[in-house]
Amino acid sequence: MSGSVGKSVPRLDAEPKVRGEAVYGVDFELTGTLYAALVLSPVPSGRIIGIDTSAAAAQAGVRAVVTAEDAPDLRSGLALDDEPLFASDTVHYEGEPIAAVVADSLKAARRAVSDVIVNIEESPPVASLEAALTEGAPLVHENWETFAPVPGLPEWPRQGNVVGEMTADPGGVDEAFAGADHIVEDVFVADRQYQAYLEPKSATAIYEEDRYTIHVSHQYPWNVRSRTARALGVNPSRIRVIGHHMGGGFGARLDVGLEPYAALLARLVRAPVKLVFDRSEDLLTCNSRENAIIRIRSGVMNDGRIVAREFLCDMDCGAYATDTVFLISIPIFLAGSVYEVPSTRVVARAVYTNTTPTGAFRGVSGTYLNFALERHTDNLANTIAMDRREFRIRNLMDDGHRMLNGQILTDAGIMRTAFAEVEAVAPWADMGKGPNRGVGMAATLWLTNPAPGQVTLKLDVDGTLGVITGASEIGTGAVAMGVRQIAADELGIDPRDVIVTMPDTDVQGHDGGAQGSRTTHIVGRAVREAGTGLREQVVRAGARLLGELPDDVEIGDGHVSVKGEWNRRVTLAEVATQALYDVGPLVASGSYATPTPKYDPDTAVGLLFPTFPTPTYHVHIAEVEVDPDTGLVTVLRYVVVQEVGKAITPEGVIGQIQGGVAQGIGYALYEGLQIGEDGRYRQRTLEAYRVPIALDVPRVEAVLLEHPDEEGPHGAKGAAEPPIVPVAAAIGNAIADATGGAINRIPITPEDVLDALAENRED
Amino acid sequence: MEFRTVGSIEEALACLADVGDEAQVVAGGTDVMIQHMRREINPSLFLYIGNLCEMEGLTKNGSHAIGALTTHRHLATDPLVVAAFPALAEAASTVGSWQTQEVGTLGGNLCNASPAADTVAPLLIADAQVELRRASGVRRLPLDEFLLGRRSTARLPDELLTAVTARPPGERCGETYLKLGRRSAMEVAIAGLAVRLTFDAVGNVESAKVAACAVAPRAYRAVEAESVLEGSRLEEGTVAEAGRALVDSATPIDDARASASYRRHVLPGLLVRAVATCRERAVEQR
């Protein structure tokens, strides 16, 4: 057996998932379960005058009706402690939980929800970023000053509706602008994007022995544990979180959702409680990708150099801070990278509005930041009449590039290789030719999430290898294939002989969750750490069995053999069985967390997410055709060159690239959660919120650039998150090229395309 | 709420005669069940007629009659329908998804009277009539008169829509249905256009029928555009003029799918494509 790393392997969870046999969180049931439903605020803003639960409580089958009075009087959050479980005095967004009903059946619970009478005195909502930032705008939270950062986080600049402000101003930017030949300024606007995973949010909890056990399908069970503990005011060890199969997440299952409610209700009714959203509830309350406005201004010289930049970004965090306060750091990594910009000022703000709280979505903020940067890059090139690709190559960063946070990218020159690879596959001069066709390019760097992971390996008596890890399989195959392959190769066995646990916070060490492409990189590395310890034990036990010294035996092909004597060997099963009674079970553990890259903390104020660990490099190119009558866009060709460190499972990585591009095409052309002036979402079902279908997505051509990372297992870096990042930019640039007009909004609607065509005709 | 299944048309009609006011007829349920879940309708009785197989399929008995329970998938794939009513088959193939096409019915699409109903426009250009039966008799109504407005039809509470009769394209005739949506499939029309052109022996348009959907409270025949096209040889200027007439006849709205101005804007372009397809098909047919 020559090892499975680098090969595509069968995916063991595929068949039960396809057959419908896999038990997802939403399918999971405990004996004697009661069902709950939430009373959600019907209005985006107002004062609660009264809540009458008597009619609901009197309904047949109703066990309890719960309001803020029954919940701990606490506010908590990911960064800022600003969110209560139930609204008590005021509601801040349409969909905010006000009460919960527990009943014998889901149907009874849902029916009783409509009998809870909530009397709300409505007030005009702060429905947009512009409204929230207007001088004298009403405050979304009048008591914002009383909110404290979560323990361990320092205070950061915030004021009124601005819940976070990050500023990086190295000085000399205005002087650099003064010396520029041209100054180009653009404004870009992006709508929200709903994660639209297949499985709606759910949670099932039981309270026993003064502890809460919560069954979830969640990307980050350890965060469910800590966030639920804080929402309920108990120690984390009082919460046990058990993971089940997950029907997608894309970031929407990183913060807690229904879990604290299920836990609280289970304690109050002393029975297992299951909560599950229907699709409309899920969509209306989901922490979708935030809407944003970006203002970008650059100074450029006639010879093609970019000399100065100002990058201003406002992100809508909705009614609570969630994780957007962290995301305002992301612009500092992107605004002055990929292309060298010697002098750059960045100001990014997170802003409260009376809308559903936003949050993490694959490629957090990077999708629209890259759209703004790369659309602007095209505009800079066009301003000085330089070819857009040549302009990019001219300004490209190289090895040793210094990011705005002071972090040095030692290998940034790989970006040049990526541009060359794109050229080899899809020559720039040949793309986008013909009437109504256009070509666009976009490049980005992206990070690999550094959060810690832990693995215990145990060699079983039948020679199979157990991997005990809290890592969650979000669907990418990072656990089902990547971690399993890395573990198999530690002992030279077939990946099918590796058994991986589901997450259980009582059982495994902390895991940083299925986020930021970290699982293969971090958990895979922890597997290697554990593997070193396990192999030592196996070698010693095997040598004993063979009557040899440990130095004279080796592990391979499912055996321990005497070096140089292929026919003197014992199986791993024999080794494990014998060892059981000689030295005890063969078990070893490993832990890993990415070392924090060096950076300069003085480069910015309000930088809560200060570094960009384990960067990867990406270039995308898109060819489109626009229909001049209807404004519809067809993506004719799409090529991705992605630096991956090492592809543990090439087919898996390519699948993630295809999926990321599909999701990016949805973001660019079809999706978009719009907020009306009334503060409500205009798209409230999947009939109105359009995700792309197979017919809308071309076959994506992917080139994997292998460039092994020193830290990663076998050199692997993160791979699954970033393919979505440059898609809107590449397609936006291609449409702008095809139409000759401005494309400054996400999503790009057929009407925008027709406007761009008309603009070009007027010129 | 009661869910009642009937085994014959007579049984259905008897039931409607009895409690038609409170009943909601349901077959595929692809519209009705969604409306019920959204609490837009709350009938005391669902009358399930999906078992009445005598109301399925195309019959040629002098005129062409299509049973009200014929599914969209049937319309889209049955060679008899595709040959007799190509625009209707095209339209049916664009309704929702394969899953909903498999159960959704022609009668349901007509009775639901959505402004964006795909099957209406191709039936309007085929001079369709609906057959409405009641316990005491039957009446036939031009589809144009059956549709009163958005979600509103001339069906009386005790009547059942049992069939649709329509005239297939004749000699030197071509027809098509074009649907505009954001996605390539699984869409509700932003605009839809059905056109049937009959040419004389020398290639002039002898008769033009143009029907549009999703650009007014109900699908309608754009008679002004038709009269511009009739007698012409589809010169560029004539088709453009017809396009302007078509735009003038539309009364679209702004909604989350598209703006009224976008809906108007796309109509002339769709008409150019539709008449070109009609001409090709008329030539092929000959």
mmCIF file of N, CA and C in Angstrom, chain A residues 309-383:
data_model
loop_
_atom_site.group_PDB
_atom_site.id
_atom_site.type_symbol
_atom_site.label_atom_id
_atom_site.label_comp_id
_atom_site.label_asym_id
_atom_site.label_seq_id
_atom_site.Cartn_x
_atom_site.Cartn_y
_atom_site.Cartn_z
ATOM 1 N N ARG A 309 -4.029 54.558 -2.027
ATOM 2 C CA ARG A 309 -5.378 53.988 -1.977
ATOM 3 C C ARG A 309 -6.066 54.376 -0.673
ATOM 4 N N GLU A 310 -7.376 54.607 -0.814
ATOM 5 C CA GLU A 310 -8.215 54.733 0.375
ATOM 6 C C GLU A 310 -9.362 53.758 0.210
ATOM 7 N N PHE A 311 -9.610 52.975 1.250
ATOM 8 C CA PHE A 311 -10.609 51.903 1.168
ATOM 9 C C PHE A 311 -11.533 52.047 2.365
ATOM 10 N N LEU A 312 -12.790 52.393 2.092
ATOM 11 C CA LEU A 312 -13.766 52.598 3.159
ATOM 12 C C LEU A 312 -14.880 51.584 2.991
ATOM 13 N N CYS A 313 -15.215 50.902 4.058
ATOM 14 C CA CYS A 313 -16.216 49.850 3.943
ATOM 15 C C CYS A 313 -17.153 49.879 5.137
ATOM 16 N N ASP A 314 -18.440 49.860 4.856
ATOM 17 C CA ASP A 314 -19.445 49.747 5.915
ATOM 18 C C ASP A 314 -20.179 48.425 5.750
ATOM 19 N N MET A 315 -20.206 47.651 6.833
ATOM 20 C CA MET A 315 -20.860 46.339 6.813
ATOM 21 C C MET A 315 -22.058 46.378 7.754
ATOM 22 N N ASP A 316 -23.144 45.799 7.303
ATOM 23 C CA ASP A 316 -24.391 45.797 8.086
ATOM 24 C C ASP A 316 -24.422 44.552 8.969
ATOM 25 N N CYS A 317 -24.272 44.748 10.283
ATOM 26 C CA CYS A 317 -24.294 43.561 11.151
ATOM 27 C C CYS A 317 -25.705 43.247 11.602
ATOM 28 N N GLY A 318 -26.688 44.039 11.207
ATOM 29 C CA GLY A 318 -28.046 43.785 11.660
ATOM 30 C C GLY A 318 -28.214 44.246 13.100
ATOM 31 N N ALA A 319 -29.152 43.612 13.800
ATOM 32 C CA ALA A 319 -29.558 44.122 15.103
ATOM 33 C C ALA A 319 -28.584 43.771 16.228
ATOM 34 N N TYR A 320 -27.700 42.812 16.003
ATOM 35 C CA TYR A 320 -26.713 42.468 17.036
ATOM 36 C C TYR A 320 -25.339 42.322 16.399
ATOM 37 N N ALA A 321 -24.301 42.448 17.229
ATOM 38 C CA ALA A 321 -22.937 42.558 16.686
ATOM 39 C C ALA A 321 -22.473 41.270 16.000
ATOM 40 N N THR A 322 -22.918 40.116 16.505
ATOM 41 C CA THR A 322 -22.473 38.794 16.018
ATOM 42 C C THR A 322 -20.966 38.813 15.736
ATOM 43 N N ASP A 323 -20.529 38.271 14.583
ATOM 44 C CA ASP A 323 -19.084 38.234 14.319
ATOM 45 C C ASP A 323 -18.624 39.298 13.331
ATOM 46 N N THR A 324 -19.538 40.188 12.946
ATOM 47 C CA THR A 324 -19.158 41.208 11.961
ATOM 48 C C THR A 324 -18.060 42.123 12.507
ATOM 49 N N VAL A 325 -18.004 42.254 13.855
ATOM 50 C CA VAL A 325 -16.965 43.074 14.470
ATOM 51 C C VAL A 325 -15.567 42.493 14.179
ATOM 52 N N PHE A 326 -15.508 41.176 14.032
ATOM 53 C CA PHE A 326 -14.237 40.573 13.616
ATOM 54 C C PHE A 326 -13.987 40.825 12.122
ATOM 55 N N LEU A 327 -15.062 40.758 11.345
ATOM 56 C CA LEU A 327 -14.899 40.832 9.883
ATOM 57 C C LEU A 327 -14.397 42.189 9.414
ATOM 58 N N ILE A 328 -14.603 43.246 10.220
ATOM 59 C CA ILE A 328 -14.110 44.560 9.756
ATOM 60 C C ILE A 328 -12.587 44.594 9.703
ATOM 61 N N SER A 329 -11.936 43.552 10.209
ATOM 62 C CA SER A 329 -10.478 43.480 10.042
ATOM 63 C C SER A 329 -10.080 42.958 8.659
ATOM 64 N N ILE A 330 -10.958 42.233 7.999
ATOM 65 C CA ILE A 330 -10.567 41.560 6.737
ATOM 66 C C ILE A 330 -10.065 42.552 5.674
ATOM 67 N N PRO A 331 -10.687 43.737 5.523
ATOM 68 C CA PRO A 331 -10.193 44.640 4.473
ATOM 69 C C PRO A 331 -8.702 44.951 4.580
ATOM 70 N N ILE A 332 -8.174 44.920 5.807
ATOM 71 C CA ILE A 332 -6.756 45.280 5.957
ATOM 72 C C ILE A 332 -5.856 44.251 5.271
ATOM 73 N N PHE A 333 -6.339 43.027 5.141
ATOM 74 C CA PHE A 333 -5.527 41.995 4.487
ATOM 75 C C PHE A 333 -5.656 42.043 2.969
ATOM 76 N N LEU A 334 -6.772 42.566 2.481
ATOM 77 C CA LEU A 334 -7.030 42.498 1.042
ATOM 78 C C LEU A 334 -6.766 43.815 0.319
ATOM 79 N N ALA A 335 -6.983 44.946 1.000
ATOM 80 C CA ALA A 335 -6.952 46.239 0.288
ATOM 81 C C ALA A 335 -5.574 46.571 -0.261
ATOM 82 N N GLY A 336 -4.526 46.056 0.379
ATOM 83 C CA GLY A 336 -3.189 46.404 -0.095
ATOM 84 C C GLY A 336 -2.389 45.190 -0.537
ATOM 85 N N SER A 337 -3.100 44.105 -0.820
ATOM 86 C CA SER A 337 -2.394 42.887 -1.219
ATOM 87 C C SER A 337 -2.868 42.404 -2.581
ATOM 88 N N VAL A 338 -2.241 41.389 -3.074
ATOM 89 C CA VAL A 338 -2.289 40.886 -4.446
ATOM 90 C C VAL A 338 -1.528 41.868 -5.336
ATOM 91 N N TYR A 339 -1.955 43.139 -5.308
ATOM 92 C CA TYR A 339 -1.212 44.162 -6.043
ATOM 93 C C TYR A 339 -0.536 45.067 -5.018
ATOM 94 N N GLU A 340 0.675 45.457 -5.304
ATOM 95 C CA GLU A 340 1.417 46.335 -4.391
ATOM 96 C C GLU A 340 0.802 47.726 -4.420
ATOM 97 N N VAL A 341 0.380 48.182 -3.263
ATOM 98 C CA VAL A 341 -0.067 49.571 -3.151
ATOM 99 C C VAL A 341 0.716 50.155 -1.982
ATOM 100 N N PRO A 342 1.712 51.005 -2.273
ATOM 101 C CA PRO A 342 2.629 51.417 -1.214
ATOM 102 C C PRO A 342 1.945 52.167 -0.068
ATOM 103 N N SER A 343 0.884 52.863 -0.357
ATOM 104 C CA SER A 343 0.323 53.733 0.665
ATOM 105 C C SER A 343 -1.194 53.557 0.701
ATOM 106 N N THR A 344 -1.697 52.919 1.742
ATOM 107 C CA THR A 344 -3.122 52.582 1.780
ATOM 108 C C THR A 344 -3.718 52.892 3.146
ATOM 109 N N ARG A 345 -4.864 53.540 3.087
ATOM 110 C CA ARG A 345 -5.621 53.802 4.316
ATOM 111 C C ARG A 345 -6.904 52.978 4.256
ATOM 112 N N VAL A 346 -7.246 52.328 5.368
ATOM 113 C CA VAL A 346 -8.460 51.506 5.410
ATOM 114 C C VAL A 346 -9.284 51.899 6.629
ATOM 115 N N VAL A 347 -10.555 52.135 6.404
ATOM 116 C CA VAL A 347 -11.484 52.327 7.521
ATOM 117 C C VAL A 347 -12.684 51.419 7.258
ATOM 118 N N ALA A 348 -12.965 50.535 8.204
ATOM 119 C CA ALA A 348 -14.108 49.641 8.030
ATOM 120 C C ALA A 348 -14.970 49.702 9.281
ATOM 121 N N ARG A 349 -16.275 49.721 9.048
ATOM 122 C CA ARG A 349 -17.194 49.842 10.178
ATOM 123 C C ARG A 349 -18.255 48.748 10.122
ATOM 124 N N ALA A 350 -18.643 48.282 11.295
ATOM 125 C CA ALA A 350 -19.799 47.394 11.427
ATOM 126 C C ALA A 350 -20.916 48.232 12.014
ATOM 127 N N VAL A 351 -22.109 48.090 11.445
ATOM 128 C CA VAL A 351 -23.178 49.040 11.754
ATOM 129 C C VAL A 351 -24.447 48.282 12.150
ATOM 130 N N TYR A 352 -25.048 48.727 13.237
ATOM 131 C CA TYR A 352 -26.331 48.182 13.665
ATOM 132 C C TYR A 352 -27.462 48.690 12.776
ATOM 133 N N THR A 353 -28.386 47.815 12.417
ATOM 134 C CA THR A 353 -29.651 48.224 11.790
ATOM 135 C C THR A 353 -30.757 47.365 12.392
ATOM 136 N N ASN A 354 -32.003 47.730 12.135
ATOM 137 C CA ASN A 354 -33.133 46.919 12.627
ATOM 138 C C ASN A 354 -33.439 45.796 11.648
ATOM 139 N N THR A 355 -32.428 44.976 11.407
ATOM 140 C CA THR A 355 -32.598 43.859 10.479
ATOM 141 C C THR A 355 -31.997 42.612 11.124
ATOM 142 N N THR A 356 -32.286 41.452 10.541
ATOM 143 C CA THR A 356 -31.770 40.189 11.063
ATOM 144 C C THR A 356 -30.249 40.270 11.198
ATOM 145 N N PRO A 357 -29.698 39.837 12.333
ATOM 146 C CA PRO A 357 -28.240 39.848 12.467
ATOM 147 C C PRO A 357 -27.575 39.023 11.361
ATOM 148 N N THR A 358 -26.508 39.560 10.811
ATOM 149 C CA THR A 358 -25.773 38.859 9.751
ATOM 150 C C THR A 358 -24.643 38.066 10.393
ATOM 151 N N GLY A 359 -23.824 37.432 9.577
ATOM 152 C CA GLY A 359 -22.727 36.655 10.163
ATOM 153 C C GLY A 359 -21.913 35.956 9.113
ATOM 154 N N ALA A 360 -21.287 34.873 9.540
ATOM 155 C CA ALA A 360 -20.313 34.218 8.673
ATOM 156 C C ALA A 360 -20.989 33.521 7.496
ATOM 157 N N PHE A 361 -20.409 33.690 6.347
ATOM 158 C CA PHE A 361 -20.767 32.939 5.141
ATOM 159 C C PHE A 361 -19.470 32.728 4.390
ATOM 160 N N ARG A 362 -19.217 31.472 4.026
ATOM 161 C CA ARG A 362 -18.060 31.092 3.197
ATOM 162 C C ARG A 362 -17.445 32.310 2.485
ATOM 163 N N GLY A 363 -16.159 32.509 2.753
ATOM 164 C CA GLY A 363 -15.475 33.652 2.147
ATOM 165 C C GLY A 363 -15.851 34.961 2.813
ATOM 166 N N VAL A 364 -16.075 34.889 4.136
ATOM 167 C CA VAL A 364 -16.569 36.041 4.914
ATOM 168 C C VAL A 364 -16.057 37.382 4.393
ATOM 169 N N SER A 365 -16.943 38.235 3.994
ATOM 170 C CA SER A 365 -16.710 39.592 3.493
ATOM 171 C C SER A 365 -15.790 39.630 2.265
ATOM 172 N N GLY A 366 -14.997 38.588 2.071
ATOM 173 C CA GLY A 366 -14.036 38.582 0.968
ATOM 174 C C GLY A 366 -14.698 38.661 -0.394
ATOM 175 N N THR A 367 -15.914 38.104 -0.491
ATOM 176 C CA THR A 367 -16.582 38.072 -1.792
ATOM 177 C C THR A 367 -16.822 39.481 -2.325
ATOM 178 N N TYR A 368 -17.381 40.346 -1.462
ATOM 179 C CA TYR A 368 -17.664 41.699 -1.975
ATOM 180 C C TYR A 368 -16.441 42.601 -1.897
ATOM 181 N N LEU A 369 -15.527 42.323 -0.947
ATOM 182 C CA LEU A 369 -14.290 43.122 -0.901
ATOM 183 C C LEU A 369 -13.483 42.879 -2.174
ATOM 184 N N ASN A 370 -13.385 41.618 -2.586
ATOM 185 C CA ASN A 370 -12.652 41.294 -3.802
ATOM 186 C C ASN A 370 -13.364 41.864 -5.036
ATOM 187 N N PHE A 371 -14.693 41.815 -5.015
ATOM 188 C CA PHE A 371 -15.469 42.417 -6.117
ATOM 189 C C PHE A 371 -15.100 43.893 -6.252
ATOM 190 N N ALA A 372 -15.109 44.596 -5.120
ATOM 191 C CA ALA A 372 -14.790 46.028 -5.160
ATOM 192 C C ALA A 372 -13.358 46.244 -5.644
ATOM 193 N N LEU A 373 -12.427 45.488 -5.087
ATOM 194 C CA LEU A 373 -11.013 45.693 -5.429
ATOM 195 C C LEU A 373 -10.736 45.363 -6.891
ATOM 196 N N GLU A 374 -11.282 44.242 -7.360
ATOM 197 C CA GLU A 374 -10.946 43.823 -8.710
ATOM 198 C C GLU A 374 -11.746 44.566 -9.785
ATOM 199 N N ARG A 375 -12.976 44.985 -9.461
ATOM 200 C CA ARG A 375 -13.690 45.855 -10.403
ATOM 201 C C ARG A 375 -12.918 47.174 -10.516
ATOM 202 N N HIS A 376 -12.461 47.662 -9.378
ATOM 203 C CA HIS A 376 -11.694 48.909 -9.340
ATOM 204 C C HIS A 376 -10.372 48.745 -10.094
ATOM 205 N N THR A 377 -9.753 47.594 -9.964
ATOM 206 C CA THR A 377 -8.496 47.346 -10.692
ATOM 207 C C THR A 377 -8.729 47.458 -12.198
ATOM 208 N N ASP A 378 -9.837 46.892 -12.680
ATOM 209 C CA ASP A 378 -10.174 47.045 -14.108
ATOM 210 C C ASP A 378 -10.331 48.521 -14.461
ATOM 211 N N ASN A 379 -11.008 49.257 -13.589
ATOM 212 C CA ASN A 379 -11.232 50.677 -13.875
ATOM 213 C C ASN A 379 -9.918 51.452 -13.903
ATOM 214 N N LEU A 380 -8.983 51.085 -13.024
ATOM 215 C CA LEU A 380 -7.669 51.753 -13.019
ATOM 216 C C LEU A 380 -6.953 51.497 -14.344
ATOM 217 N N ALA A 381 -6.947 50.232 -14.768
ATOM 218 C CA ALA A 381 -6.268 49.880 -16.020
ATOM 219 C C ALA A 381 -6.906 50.633 -17.187
ATOM 220 N N ASN A 382 -8.250 50.641 -17.204
ATOM 221 C CA ASN A 382 -8.938 51.313 -18.311
ATOM 222 C C ASN A 382 -8.665 52.811 -18.313
ATOM 223 N N THR A 383 -8.504 53.384 -17.124
ATOM 224 C CA THR A 383 -8.246 54.831 -17.037
ATOM 225 C C THR A 383 -6.955 55.211 -17.743
#
